[in-house]
């Protein structure tokens, strides 16, 4: 097994765990709270929240991103 194959296999295994599913649920709940315009204090807070949502979005989409990258690598 190559390093890339092991990498994708490890991620696929992680995506099936209850811990991963719990993390995604927690992040989705956090995103709803962070995305509140009413709670935003000023421009700096808005930019901070935007960064938080960007990171949360990356994690929430990680499974699909990995799957697409693996398919592209296997051509």
mmCIF file with all atom_site columns, C-alpha atoms in Angstrom:
data_model
loop_
_atom_site.group_PDB
_atom_site.id
_atom_site.type_symbol
_atom_site.label_atom_id
_atom_site.label_alt_id
_atom_site.label_comp_id
_atom_site.label_asym_id
_atom_site.label_entity_id
_atom_site.label_seq_id
_atom_site.pdbx_PDB_ins_code
_atom_site.Cartn_x
_atom_site.Cartn_y
_atom_site.Cartn_z
_atom_site.occupancy
_atom_site.B_iso_or_equiv
_atom_site.pdbx_formal_charge
_atom_site.auth_seq_id
_atom_site.auth_comp_id
_atom_site.auth_asym_id
_atom_site.auth_atom_id
_atom_site.pdbx_PDB_model_num
ATOM 1  C CA . UNK A 1 1  ? 0.000   0.000  0.000   1.00 0.00 ? 1  UNK A CA 1
ATOM 2  C CA . UNK A 1 2  ? 1.397   3.388  -0.974  1.00 0.00 ? 2  UNK A CA 1
ATOM 3  C CA . UNK A 1 3  ? 1.466   6.376  1.345   1.00 0.00 ? 3  UNK A CA 1
ATOM 4  C CA . UNK A 1 4  ? -1.399  7.980  -0.584  1.00 0.00 ? 4  UNK A CA 1
ATOM 5  C CA . UNK A 1 5  ? -3.513  4.826  -0.389  1.00 0.00 ? 5  UNK A CA 1
ATOM 6  C CA . UNK A 1 6  ? -2.923  4.596  3.366   1.00 0.00 ? 6  UNK A CA 1
ATOM 7  C CA . UNK A 1 7  ? -3.768  8.290  3.755   1.00 0.00 ? 7  UNK A CA 1
ATOM 8  C CA . UNK A 1 8  ? -7.116  7.880  1.994   1.00 0.00 ? 8  UNK A CA 1
ATOM 9  C CA . UNK A 1 9  ? -7.881  4.625  3.807   1.00 0.00 ? 9  UNK A CA 1
ATOM 10 C CA . UNK A 1 10 ? -7.184  6.246  7.185   1.00 0.00 ? 10 UNK A CA 1
ATOM 11 C CA . UNK A 1 11 ? -9.489  9.150  6.346   1.00 0.00 ? 11 UNK A CA 1
ATOM 12 C CA . UNK A 1 12 ? -12.252 6.840  5.093   1.00 0.00 ? 12 UNK A CA 1
ATOM 13 C CA . UNK A 1 13 ? -12.041 4.923  8.374   1.00 0.00 ? 13 UNK A CA 1
ATOM 14 C CA . UNK A 1 14 ? -12.201 8.166  10.379  1.00 0.00 ? 14 UNK A CA 1
ATOM 15 C CA . UNK A 1 15 ? -15.301 9.306  8.473   1.00 0.00 ? 15 UNK A CA 1
ATOM 16 C CA . UNK A 1 16 ? -17.190 6.182  9.633   1.00 0.00 ? 16 UNK A CA 1
ATOM 17 C CA . UNK A 1 17 ? -16.630 6.767  13.359  1.00 0.00 ? 17 UNK A CA 1
ATOM 18 C CA . UNK A 1 18 ? -19.191 8.068  15.805  1.00 0.00 ? 18 UNK A CA 1
ATOM 19 C CA . UNK A 1 19 ? -16.650 10.652 16.918  1.00 0.00 ? 19 UNK A CA 1
ATOM 20 C CA . UNK A 1 20 ? -16.473 12.134 13.410  1.00 0.00 ? 20 UNK A CA 1
ATOM 21 C CA . UNK A 1 21 ? -20.262 12.262 13.190  1.00 0.00 ? 21 UNK A CA 1
ATOM 22 C CA . UNK A 1 22 ? -20.430 13.956 16.609  1.00 0.00 ? 22 UNK A CA 1
ATOM 23 C CA . UNK A 1 23 ? -17.810 16.504 15.563  1.00 0.00 ? 23 UNK A CA 1
ATOM 24 C CA . UNK A 1 24 ? -19.747 17.388 12.406  1.00 0.00 ? 24 UNK A CA 1
ATOM 25 C CA . UNK A 1 25 ? -22.951 17.796 14.412  1.00 0.00 ? 25 UNK A CA 1
ATOM 26 C CA . UNK A 1 26 ? -21.181 20.049 16.919  1.00 0.00 ? 26 UNK A CA 1
ATOM 27 C CA . UNK A 1 27 ? -19.655 22.164 14.141  1.00 0.00 ? 27 UNK A CA 1
ATOM 28 C CA . UNK A 1 28 ? -22.998 22.542 12.382  1.00 0.00 ? 28 UNK A CA 1
ATOM 29 C CA . UNK A 1 29 ? -24.557 23.756 15.640  1.00 0.00 ? 29 UNK A CA 1
ATOM 30 C CA . UNK A 1 30 ? -21.658 26.154 16.243  1.00 0.00 ? 30 UNK A CA 1
ATOM 31 C CA . UNK A 1 31 ? -21.925 27.509 12.703  1.00 0.00 ? 31 UNK A CA 1
ATOM 32 C CA . UNK A 1 32 ? -25.547 28.486 13.328  1.00 0.00 ? 32 UNK A CA 1
ATOM 33 C CA . UNK A 1 33 ? -24.549 30.467 16.413  1.00 0.00 ? 33 UNK A CA 1
ATOM 34 C CA . UNK A 1 34 ? -21.474 32.058 14.816  1.00 0.00 ? 34 UNK A CA 1
ATOM 35 C CA . UNK A 1 35 ? -23.477 33.043 11.742  1.00 0.00 ? 35 UNK A CA 1
ATOM 36 C CA . UNK A 1 36 ? -25.760 35.325 13.779  1.00 0.00 ? 36 UNK A CA 1
ATOM 37 C CA . UNK A 1 37 ? -25.606 38.899 12.521  1.00 0.00 ? 37 UNK A CA 1
ATOM 38 C CA . UNK A 1 38 ? -27.421 40.087 15.633  1.00 0.00 ? 38 UNK A CA 1
ATOM 39 C CA . UNK A 1 39 ? -24.536 38.898 17.841  1.00 0.00 ? 39 UNK A CA 1
ATOM 40 C CA . UNK A 1 40 ? -21.857 40.604 15.742  1.00 0.00 ? 40 UNK A CA 1
ATOM 41 C CA . UNK A 1 41 ? -20.349 43.536 17.646  1.00 0.00 ? 41 UNK A CA 1
ATOM 42 C CA . UNK A 1 42 ? -18.247 45.296 15.007  1.00 0.00 ? 42 UNK A CA 1
ATOM 43 C CA . UNK A 1 43 ? -16.222 44.867 11.797  1.00 0.00 ? 43 UNK A CA 1
ATOM 44 C CA . UNK A 1 44 ? -13.441 42.975 13.564  1.00 0.00 ? 44 UNK A CA 1
ATOM 45 C CA . UNK A 1 45 ? -15.919 40.544 15.083  1.00 0.00 ? 45 UNK A CA 1
ATOM 46 C CA . UNK A 1 46 ? -17.548 40.100 11.679  1.00 0.00 ? 46 UNK A CA 1
ATOM 47 C CA . UNK A 1 47 ? -14.189 39.224 10.099  1.00 0.00 ? 47 UNK A CA 1
ATOM 48 C CA . UNK A 1 48 ? -13.397 36.831 12.953  1.00 0.00 ? 48 UNK A CA 1
ATOM 49 C CA . UNK A 1 49 ? -16.761 35.099 12.529  1.00 0.00 ? 49 UNK A CA 1
ATOM 50 C CA . UNK A 1 50 ? -16.174 34.895 8.786   1.00 0.00 ? 50 UNK A CA 1
ATOM 51 C CA . UNK A 1 51 ? -12.862 33.121 9.438   1.00 0.00 ? 51 UNK A CA 1
ATOM 52 C CA . UNK A 1 52 ? -14.482 30.738 11.885  1.00 0.00 ? 52 UNK A CA 1
ATOM 53 C CA . UNK A 1 53 ? -17.195 29.852 9.373   1.00 0.00 ? 53 UNK A CA 1
ATOM 54 C CA . UNK A 1 54 ? -14.585 29.331 6.659   1.00 0.00 ? 54 UNK A CA 1
ATOM 55 C CA . UNK A 1 55 ? -12.708 26.819 8.825   1.00 0.00 ? 55 UNK A CA 1
ATOM 56 C CA . UNK A 1 56 ? -15.902 25.065 9.920   1.00 0.00 ? 56 UNK A CA 1
ATOM 57 C CA . UNK A 1 57 ? -16.987 24.826 6.276   1.00 0.00 ? 57 UNK A CA 1
ATOM 58 C CA . UNK A 1 58 ? -13.672 23.265 5.324   1.00 0.00 ? 58 UNK A CA 1
ATOM 59 C CA . UNK A 1 59 ? -14.054 20.603 7.985   1.00 0.00 ? 59 UNK A CA 1
ATOM 60 C CA . UNK A 1 60 ? -17.714 19.952 7.163   1.00 0.00 ? 60 UNK A CA 1
ATOM 61 C CA . UNK A 1 61 ? -16.765 19.464 3.505   1.00 0.00 ? 61 UNK A CA 1
ATOM 62 C CA . UNK A 1 62 ? -13.619 17.430 4.198   1.00 0.00 ? 62 UNK A CA 1
ATOM 63 C CA . UNK A 1 63 ? -15.192 14.057 3.437   1.00 0.00 ? 63 UNK A CA 1
ATOM 64 C CA . UNK A 1 64 ? -16.418 15.178 0.018   1.00 0.00 ? 64 UNK A CA 1
ATOM 65 C CA . UNK A 1 65 ? -13.128 16.945 -0.729  1.00 0.00 ? 65 UNK A CA 1
ATOM 66 C CA . UNK A 1 66 ? -11.125 13.834 0.133   1.00 0.00 ? 66 UNK A CA 1
ATOM 67 C CA . UNK A 1 67 ? -13.422 11.646 -1.949  1.00 0.00 ? 67 UNK A CA 1
ATOM 68 C CA . UNK A 1 68 ? -13.068 13.974 -4.964  1.00 0.00 ? 68 UNK A CA 1
ATOM 69 C CA . UNK A 1 69 ? -9.282  14.146 -4.563  1.00 0.00 ? 69 UNK A CA 1
ATOM 70 C CA . UNK A 1 70 ? -9.031  10.369 -4.276  1.00 0.00 ? 70 UNK A CA 1
ATOM 71 C CA . UNK A 1 71 ? -11.141 9.864  -7.402  1.00 0.00 ? 71 UNK A CA 1
ATOM 72 C CA . UNK A 1 72 ? -8.993  12.367 -9.291  1.00 0.00 ? 72 UNK A CA 1
ATOM 73 C CA . UNK A 1 73 ? -5.800  10.656 -8.117  1.00 0.00 ? 73 UNK A CA 1
ATOM 74 C CA . UNK A 1 74 ? -7.090  7.255  -9.198  1.00 0.00 ? 74 UNK A CA 1
ATOM 75 C CA . UNK A 1 75 ? -8.212  8.735  -12.492 1.00 0.00 ? 75 UNK A CA 1
#
